[in-house]
Short mmCIF file of C-alpha atoms in Angstrom, two decimals:
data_model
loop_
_atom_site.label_atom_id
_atom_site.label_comp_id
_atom_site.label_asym_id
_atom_site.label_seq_id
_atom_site.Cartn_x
_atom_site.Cartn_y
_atom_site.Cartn_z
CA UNK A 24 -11.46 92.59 64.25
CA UNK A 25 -8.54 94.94 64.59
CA UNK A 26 -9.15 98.22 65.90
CA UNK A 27 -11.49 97.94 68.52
CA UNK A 28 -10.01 97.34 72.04
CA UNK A 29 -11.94 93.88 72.96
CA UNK A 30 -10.81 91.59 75.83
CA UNK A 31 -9.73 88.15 74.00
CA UNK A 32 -12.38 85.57 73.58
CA UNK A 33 -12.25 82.86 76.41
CA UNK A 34 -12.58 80.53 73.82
CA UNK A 35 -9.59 81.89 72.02
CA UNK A 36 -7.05 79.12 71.08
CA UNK A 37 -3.37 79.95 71.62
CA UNK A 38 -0.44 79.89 69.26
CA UNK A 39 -0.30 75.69 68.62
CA UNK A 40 3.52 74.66 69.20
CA UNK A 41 5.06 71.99 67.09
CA UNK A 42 4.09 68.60 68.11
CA UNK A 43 0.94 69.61 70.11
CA UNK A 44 -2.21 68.67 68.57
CA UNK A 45 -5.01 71.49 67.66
CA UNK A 46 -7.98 71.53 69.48
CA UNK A 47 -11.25 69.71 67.79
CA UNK A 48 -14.05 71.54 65.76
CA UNK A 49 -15.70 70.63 69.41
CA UNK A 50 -13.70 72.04 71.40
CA UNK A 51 -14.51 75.42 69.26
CA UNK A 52 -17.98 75.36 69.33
CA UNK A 53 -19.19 72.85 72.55
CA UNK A 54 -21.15 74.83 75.66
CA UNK A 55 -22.35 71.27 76.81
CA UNK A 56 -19.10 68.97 77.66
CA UNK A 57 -17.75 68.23 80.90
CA UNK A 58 -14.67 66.89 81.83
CA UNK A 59 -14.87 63.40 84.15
CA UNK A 60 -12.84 60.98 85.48
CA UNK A 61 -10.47 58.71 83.21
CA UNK A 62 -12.08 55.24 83.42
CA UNK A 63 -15.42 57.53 82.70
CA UNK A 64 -13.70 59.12 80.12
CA UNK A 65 -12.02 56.49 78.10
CA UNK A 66 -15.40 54.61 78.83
CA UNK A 67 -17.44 57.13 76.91
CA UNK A 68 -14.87 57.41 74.56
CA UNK A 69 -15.33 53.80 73.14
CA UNK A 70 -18.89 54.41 73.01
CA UNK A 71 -18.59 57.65 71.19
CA UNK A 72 -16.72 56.02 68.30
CA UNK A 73 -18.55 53.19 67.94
CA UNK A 74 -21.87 55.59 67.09
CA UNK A 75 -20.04 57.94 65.23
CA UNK A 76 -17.92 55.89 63.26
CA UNK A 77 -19.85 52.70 62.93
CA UNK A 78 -21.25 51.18 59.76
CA UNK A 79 -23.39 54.00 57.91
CA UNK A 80 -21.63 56.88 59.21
CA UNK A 81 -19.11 57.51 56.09
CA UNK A 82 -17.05 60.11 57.97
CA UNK A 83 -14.77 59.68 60.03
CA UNK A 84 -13.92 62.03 63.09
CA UNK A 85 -11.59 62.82 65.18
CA UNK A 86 -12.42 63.72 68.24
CA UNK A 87 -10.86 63.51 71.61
CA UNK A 88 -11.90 61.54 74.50
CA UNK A 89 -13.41 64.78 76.80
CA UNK A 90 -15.61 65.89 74.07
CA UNK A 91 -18.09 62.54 74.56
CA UNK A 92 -18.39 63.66 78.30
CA UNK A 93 -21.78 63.90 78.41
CA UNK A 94 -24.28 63.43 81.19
CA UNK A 95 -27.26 61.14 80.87
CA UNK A 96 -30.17 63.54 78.56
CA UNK A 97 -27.17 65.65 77.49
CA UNK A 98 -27.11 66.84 74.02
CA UNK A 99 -23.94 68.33 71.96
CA UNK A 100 -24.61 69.74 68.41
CA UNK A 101 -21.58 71.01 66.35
CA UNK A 102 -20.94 71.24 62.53
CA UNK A 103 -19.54 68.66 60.30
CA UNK A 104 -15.88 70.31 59.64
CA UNK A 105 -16.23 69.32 55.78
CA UNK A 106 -19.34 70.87 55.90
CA UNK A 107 -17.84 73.84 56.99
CA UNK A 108 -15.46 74.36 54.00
CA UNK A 109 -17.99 73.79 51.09
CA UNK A 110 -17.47 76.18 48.85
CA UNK A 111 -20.85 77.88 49.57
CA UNK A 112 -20.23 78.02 53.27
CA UNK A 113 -17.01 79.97 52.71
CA UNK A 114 -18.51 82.33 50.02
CA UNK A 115 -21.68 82.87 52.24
CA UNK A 116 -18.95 83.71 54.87
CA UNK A 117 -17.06 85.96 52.85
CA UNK A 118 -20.44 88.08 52.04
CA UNK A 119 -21.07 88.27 55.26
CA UNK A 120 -17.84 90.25 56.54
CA UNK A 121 -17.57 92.56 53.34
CA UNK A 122 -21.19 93.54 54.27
CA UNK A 123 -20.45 94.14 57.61
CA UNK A 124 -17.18 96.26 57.04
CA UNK A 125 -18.47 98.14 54.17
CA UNK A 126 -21.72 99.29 57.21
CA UNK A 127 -19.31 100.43 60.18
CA UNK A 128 -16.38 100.76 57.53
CA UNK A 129 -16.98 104.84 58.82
CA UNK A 130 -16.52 103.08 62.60
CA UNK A 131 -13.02 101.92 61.32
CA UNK A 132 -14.57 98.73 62.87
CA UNK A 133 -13.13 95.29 60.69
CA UNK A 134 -14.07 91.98 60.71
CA UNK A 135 -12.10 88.80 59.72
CA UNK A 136 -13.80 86.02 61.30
CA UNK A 137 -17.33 85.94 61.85
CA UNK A 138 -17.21 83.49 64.96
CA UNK A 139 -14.43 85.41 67.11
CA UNK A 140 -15.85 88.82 65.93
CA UNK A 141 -19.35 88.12 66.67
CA UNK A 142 -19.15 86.25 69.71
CA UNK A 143 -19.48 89.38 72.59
CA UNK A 144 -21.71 91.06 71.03
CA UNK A 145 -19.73 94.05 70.46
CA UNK A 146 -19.81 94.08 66.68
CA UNK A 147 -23.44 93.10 66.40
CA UNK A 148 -24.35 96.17 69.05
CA UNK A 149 -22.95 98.50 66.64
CA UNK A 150 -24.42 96.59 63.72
CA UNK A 151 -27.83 97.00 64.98
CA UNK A 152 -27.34 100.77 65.82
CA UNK A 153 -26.03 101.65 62.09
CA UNK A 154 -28.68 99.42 60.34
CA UNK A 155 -32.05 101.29 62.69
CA UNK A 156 -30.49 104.50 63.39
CA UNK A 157 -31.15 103.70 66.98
CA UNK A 158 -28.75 104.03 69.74
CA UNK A 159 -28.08 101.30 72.63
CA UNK A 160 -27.48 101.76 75.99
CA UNK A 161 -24.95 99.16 76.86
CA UNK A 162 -21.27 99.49 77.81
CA UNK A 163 -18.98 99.46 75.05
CA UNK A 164 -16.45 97.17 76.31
CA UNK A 165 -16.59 94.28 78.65
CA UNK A 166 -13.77 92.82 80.30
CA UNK A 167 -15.45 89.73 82.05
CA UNK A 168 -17.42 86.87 80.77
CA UNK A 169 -20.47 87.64 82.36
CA UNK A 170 -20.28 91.11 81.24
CA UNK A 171 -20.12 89.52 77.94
CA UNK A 172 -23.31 87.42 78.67
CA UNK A 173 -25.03 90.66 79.77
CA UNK A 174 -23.92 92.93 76.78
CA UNK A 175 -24.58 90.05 74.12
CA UNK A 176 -28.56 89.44 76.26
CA UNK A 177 -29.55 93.51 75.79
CA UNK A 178 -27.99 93.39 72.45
CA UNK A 179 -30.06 89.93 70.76
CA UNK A 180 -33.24 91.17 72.64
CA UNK A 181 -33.34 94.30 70.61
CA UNK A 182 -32.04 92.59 67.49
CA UNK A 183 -34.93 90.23 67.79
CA UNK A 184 -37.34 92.97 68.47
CA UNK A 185 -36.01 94.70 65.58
CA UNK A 186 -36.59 91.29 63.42
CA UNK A 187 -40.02 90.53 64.48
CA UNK A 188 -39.34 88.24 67.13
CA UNK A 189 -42.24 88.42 69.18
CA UNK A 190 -43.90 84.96 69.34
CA UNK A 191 -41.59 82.48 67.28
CA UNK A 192 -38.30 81.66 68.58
CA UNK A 193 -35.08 82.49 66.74
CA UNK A 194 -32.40 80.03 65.40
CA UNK A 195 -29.86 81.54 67.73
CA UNK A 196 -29.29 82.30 71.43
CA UNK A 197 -26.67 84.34 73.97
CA UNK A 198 -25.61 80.61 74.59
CA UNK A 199 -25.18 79.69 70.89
CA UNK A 200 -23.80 82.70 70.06
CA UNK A 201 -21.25 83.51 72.95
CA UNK A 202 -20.07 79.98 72.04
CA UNK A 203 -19.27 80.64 68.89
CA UNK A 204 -22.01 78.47 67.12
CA UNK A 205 -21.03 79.38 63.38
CA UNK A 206 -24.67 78.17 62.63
CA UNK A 207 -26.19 80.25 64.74
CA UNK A 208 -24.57 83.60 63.62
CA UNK A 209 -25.07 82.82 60.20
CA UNK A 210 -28.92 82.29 61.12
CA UNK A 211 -28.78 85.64 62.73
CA UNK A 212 -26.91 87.66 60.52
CA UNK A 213 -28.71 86.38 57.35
CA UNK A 214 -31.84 87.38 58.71
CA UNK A 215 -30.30 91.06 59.39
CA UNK A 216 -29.63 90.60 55.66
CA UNK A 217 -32.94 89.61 54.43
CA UNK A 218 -34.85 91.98 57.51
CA UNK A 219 -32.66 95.29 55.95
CA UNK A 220 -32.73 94.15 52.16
CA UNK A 221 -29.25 94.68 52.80
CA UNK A 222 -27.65 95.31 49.10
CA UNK A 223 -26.18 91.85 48.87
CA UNK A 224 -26.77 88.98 46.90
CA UNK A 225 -26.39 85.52 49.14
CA UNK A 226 -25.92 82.29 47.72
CA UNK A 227 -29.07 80.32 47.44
CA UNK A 228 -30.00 76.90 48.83
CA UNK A 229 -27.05 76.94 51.77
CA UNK A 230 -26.96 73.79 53.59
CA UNK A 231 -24.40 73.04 56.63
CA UNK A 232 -24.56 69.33 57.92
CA UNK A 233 -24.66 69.32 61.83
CA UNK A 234 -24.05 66.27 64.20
CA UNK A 235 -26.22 66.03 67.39
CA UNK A 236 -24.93 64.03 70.02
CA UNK A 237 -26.67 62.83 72.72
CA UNK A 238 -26.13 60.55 75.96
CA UNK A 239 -29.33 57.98 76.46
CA UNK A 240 -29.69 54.78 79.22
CA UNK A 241 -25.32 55.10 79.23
CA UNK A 242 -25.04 55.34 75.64
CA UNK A 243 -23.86 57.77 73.20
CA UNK A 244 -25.48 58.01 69.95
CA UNK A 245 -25.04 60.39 67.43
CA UNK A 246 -26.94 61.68 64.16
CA UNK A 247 -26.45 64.11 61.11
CA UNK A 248 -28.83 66.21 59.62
CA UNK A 249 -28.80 69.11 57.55
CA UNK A 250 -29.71 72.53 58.43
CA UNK A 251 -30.51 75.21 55.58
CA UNK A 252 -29.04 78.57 56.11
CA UNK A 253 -30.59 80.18 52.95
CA UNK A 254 -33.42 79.68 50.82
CA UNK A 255 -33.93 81.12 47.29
CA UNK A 256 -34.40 84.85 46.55
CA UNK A 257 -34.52 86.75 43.62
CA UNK A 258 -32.39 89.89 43.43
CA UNK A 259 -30.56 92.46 45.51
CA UNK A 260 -32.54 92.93 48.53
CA UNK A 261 -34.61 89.73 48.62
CA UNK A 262 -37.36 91.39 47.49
CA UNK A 263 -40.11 89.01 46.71
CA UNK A 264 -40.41 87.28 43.14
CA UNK A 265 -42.96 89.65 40.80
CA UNK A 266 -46.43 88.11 41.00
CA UNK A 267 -49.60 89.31 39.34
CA UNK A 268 -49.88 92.07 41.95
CA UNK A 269 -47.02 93.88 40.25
CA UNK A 270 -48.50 93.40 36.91
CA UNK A 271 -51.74 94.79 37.98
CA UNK A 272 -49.89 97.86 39.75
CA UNK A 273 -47.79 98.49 37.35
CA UNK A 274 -49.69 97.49 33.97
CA UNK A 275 -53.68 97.35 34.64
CA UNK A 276 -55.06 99.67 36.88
CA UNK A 277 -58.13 99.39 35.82
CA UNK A 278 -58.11 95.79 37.14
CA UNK A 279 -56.52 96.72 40.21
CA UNK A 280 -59.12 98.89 41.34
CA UNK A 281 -61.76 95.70 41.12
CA UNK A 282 -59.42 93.60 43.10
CA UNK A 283 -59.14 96.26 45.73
CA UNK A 284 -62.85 96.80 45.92
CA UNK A 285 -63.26 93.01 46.16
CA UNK A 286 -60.67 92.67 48.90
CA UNK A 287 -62.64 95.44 50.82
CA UNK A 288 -65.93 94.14 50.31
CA UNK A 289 -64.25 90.69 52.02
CA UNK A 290 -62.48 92.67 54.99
CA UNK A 291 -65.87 94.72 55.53
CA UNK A 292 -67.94 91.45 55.06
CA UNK A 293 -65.98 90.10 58.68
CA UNK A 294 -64.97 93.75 60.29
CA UNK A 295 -68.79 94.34 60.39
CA UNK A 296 -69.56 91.80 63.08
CA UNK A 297 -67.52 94.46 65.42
CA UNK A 298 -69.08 97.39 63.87
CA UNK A 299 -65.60 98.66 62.33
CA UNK A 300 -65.39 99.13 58.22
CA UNK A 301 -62.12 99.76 56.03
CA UNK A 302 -62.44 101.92 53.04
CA UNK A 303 -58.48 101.97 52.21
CA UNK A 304 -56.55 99.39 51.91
CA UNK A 305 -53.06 101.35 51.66
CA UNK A 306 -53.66 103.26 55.18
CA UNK A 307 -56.31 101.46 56.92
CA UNK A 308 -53.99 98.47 57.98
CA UNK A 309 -50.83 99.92 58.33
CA UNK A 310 -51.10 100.39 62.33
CA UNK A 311 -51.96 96.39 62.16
CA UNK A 312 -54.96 96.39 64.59
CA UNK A 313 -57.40 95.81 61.96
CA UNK A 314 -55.25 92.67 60.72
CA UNK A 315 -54.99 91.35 64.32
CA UNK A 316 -59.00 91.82 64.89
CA UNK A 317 -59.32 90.36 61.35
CA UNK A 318 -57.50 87.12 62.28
CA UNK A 319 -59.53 86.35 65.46
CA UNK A 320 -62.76 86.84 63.78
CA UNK A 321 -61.17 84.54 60.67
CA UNK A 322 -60.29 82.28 62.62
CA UNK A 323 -62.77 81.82 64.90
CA UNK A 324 -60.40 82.48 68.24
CA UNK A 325 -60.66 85.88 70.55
CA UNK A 326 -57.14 87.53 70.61
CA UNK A 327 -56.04 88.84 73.70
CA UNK A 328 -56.88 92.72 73.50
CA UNK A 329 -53.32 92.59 75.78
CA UNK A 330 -51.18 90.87 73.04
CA UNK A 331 -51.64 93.81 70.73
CA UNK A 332 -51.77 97.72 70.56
CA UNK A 333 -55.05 99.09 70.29
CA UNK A 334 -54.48 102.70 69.92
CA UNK A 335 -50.74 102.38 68.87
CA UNK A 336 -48.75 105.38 69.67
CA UNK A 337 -45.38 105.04 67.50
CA UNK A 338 -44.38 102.70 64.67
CA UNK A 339 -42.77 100.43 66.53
CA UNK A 340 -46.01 99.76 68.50
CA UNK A 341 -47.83 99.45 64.66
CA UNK A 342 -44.91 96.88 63.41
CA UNK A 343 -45.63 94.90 67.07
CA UNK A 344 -48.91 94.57 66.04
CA UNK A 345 -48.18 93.25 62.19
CA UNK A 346 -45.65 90.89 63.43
CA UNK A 347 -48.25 89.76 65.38
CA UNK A 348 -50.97 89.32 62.81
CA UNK A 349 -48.67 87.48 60.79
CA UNK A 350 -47.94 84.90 63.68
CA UNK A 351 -51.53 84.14 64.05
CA UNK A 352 -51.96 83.83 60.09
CA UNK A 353 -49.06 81.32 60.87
CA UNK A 354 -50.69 79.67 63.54
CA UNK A 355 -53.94 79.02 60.85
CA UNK A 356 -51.76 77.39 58.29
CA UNK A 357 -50.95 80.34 55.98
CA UNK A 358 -47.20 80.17 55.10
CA UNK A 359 -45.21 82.70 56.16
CA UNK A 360 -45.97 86.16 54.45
CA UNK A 361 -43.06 87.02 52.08
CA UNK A 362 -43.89 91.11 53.34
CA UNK A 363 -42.05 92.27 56.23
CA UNK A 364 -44.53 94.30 59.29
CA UNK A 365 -42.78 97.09 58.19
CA UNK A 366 -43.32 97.54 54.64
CA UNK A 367 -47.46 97.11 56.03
CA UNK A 368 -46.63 99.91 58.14
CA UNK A 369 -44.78 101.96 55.18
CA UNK A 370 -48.22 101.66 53.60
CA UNK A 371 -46.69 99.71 50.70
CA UNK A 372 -49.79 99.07 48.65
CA UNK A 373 -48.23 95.77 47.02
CA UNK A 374 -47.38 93.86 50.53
CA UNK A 375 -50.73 94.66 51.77
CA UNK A 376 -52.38 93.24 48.88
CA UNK A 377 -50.36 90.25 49.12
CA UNK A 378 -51.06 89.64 52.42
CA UNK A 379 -55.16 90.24 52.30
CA UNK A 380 -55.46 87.84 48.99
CA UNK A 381 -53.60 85.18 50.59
CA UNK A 382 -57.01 85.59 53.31
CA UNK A 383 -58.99 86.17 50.72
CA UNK A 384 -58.06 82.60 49.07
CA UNK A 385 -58.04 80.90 52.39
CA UNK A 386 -61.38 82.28 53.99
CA UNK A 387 -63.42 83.31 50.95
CA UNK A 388 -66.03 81.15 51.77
CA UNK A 389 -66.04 81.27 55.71
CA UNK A 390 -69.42 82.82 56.58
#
């Protein structure tokens, strides 16, 4: 990034001269390693490569003798470095940073690489403020590490609010992040994509391979696995794929209107054991406290009157509360709703009929 005033990364590499060797993939992205002693070291070492480059592990790495440092428990993750330059990495990259620079383009703020831009959380404060409209109250440059740590904490706690984050646990952290974890900011700043149905088409089906090493009884073994950083969507926007619910709103009202009395009849069949009754679909759920009642009596667990809103007073209390309604479908086995809490709360008639059938199928026949 080039013309905001930023103290340089700590994890910064200098200029390389001729003849020195450049610093490992982890040494860019480890939090974890510690330097010991040389017998230690070259100890370690051996039994590094022997796990890593042994029989069934086709490639090959090179990686110096500190970065196996591990105490005994102690885990390492970092990306494969091929893995890093497939083609769909580096376009999924590329996407990334024209999105961001065409939002705070009127900020004069650019970014060029998404690890050493992201890192402080400097970029991603005023990401968050242009995409909600909100304002922030952190500093706007920090000169210390810790400052960095603070400013990049207040910054991911709102972004997760922002994203729904209230019971399920993100794929990133101020540790992963501040690192430099290329995974985790790609985690994060996808969902910022998908959460703001940002005008952008990602590449589908992005996989990054990722090798976890960890330090067991004095011995160092290490595995691969793959980690998906998208899925499939359909268009700009990620809006869902059409479904019969579009062809009913948009082609058969007449049917629509007995699938919404049906779905009401269903709601009203279970809201009745607390006395409440629906007669709207559309406006009825959008503050979420029906859905969260709903749930509990559904399935067949009380839900803390404290973990929810009852009288919400703003949407953001309303969103809380469909965020939360959609963890506890979670928590019954219903996949993930493909509706965000806000378009519930925008009263959009299709992701609220989406939501209630997917009950409907589930629980039709629960007494």
């Amino acid at each position: 990034m080039s013309t905001l005033s930023r103290p340089k990364s700590p994890h910064t590499p200098t200029a390389i001269k001729k003849g020195e060797k450049e610093d490992s993939f982890w040494d860019k992205f480890s939090t974890l390693g510690r330097k010991r002693g040389t017998r230690e070291v070259k100890k370690i070492q051996e039994e590094g490569k022997y796990a890593i480059d042994s029989p069934g592990s086709p490639n090959q790495y090179d990686i110096p003798p500190e970065d196996y440092a591990l105490r005994e428990h102690e885990q390492r993750a970092v990306i494969d470095p091929q893995s890093i330059n497939d083609p769909e990495v580096v376009k999924l990259q590329r996407i990334l940073v024209d999105w961001i620079n065409d939002e705070l383009a009127e900020q004069r703020i650019i970014v060029q690489q998404l690890e050493e831009d992201m890192y402080d959380g400097q970029v991603l404060h005023k990401l968050w403020e242009k995409l909600t409209g909100k304002k922030l109250d952190v500093p706007e440059v920090t000169q210390s590490e810790q400052g960095q740590h603070e400013k990049l904490n207040i910054v991911l706690k709102a972004v997760n609010h922002t994203l729904g984050f209230h019971q399920k646990i993100p794929k990133w952290s101020v540790a992963s992040v501040h690192s430099k974890n290329i995974v985790a900011i790609l985690h994060l700043l996808v969902a910022l994509v998908r959460h703001f149905r940002a005008p952008v088409r990602l590449p589908e089906n992005v996989f990054v391979t990722v090798v976890i090493a960890e330090k067991n009884a004095g011995v160092l073994n290490a595995q691969k696995f793959q980690e998906q950083i998208t899925s499939e969507y359909d268009d700009l926007g990620m809006r869902c794929e059409k479904d019969a619910f579009d062809t009913l709103i948009d082609c058969a009202p007449d049917k629509l209107a007995v699938v919404k009395k049906s779905l009401i009849t269903f709601v009203n069949k279970h809201l009745a054991k607390l006395n409440f009754e629906i007669t709207d679909l559309n406006t009825d759920f959008r503050d979420g406290v029906y859905l969260c009642l709903l749930m509990g009596l559904l399935g067949g667990f009380f839900v803390p009157l404290h973990e929810f809103h009852l009288t919400p007073q703003d949407p953001d209390q309303m969103v809380n509360n469909v965020a939360f309604a959609f963890d506890l479908m979670q928590d019954v086995g219903l996949p993930k709703p493909k509706a965000r809490p806000e378009d519930i709360v925008n009263m959009d008639l299709k992701s609220t009929l989406r939501v209630l059938y997917s009950l409907f199928t589930m629980f039709r026949d629960y007494a």
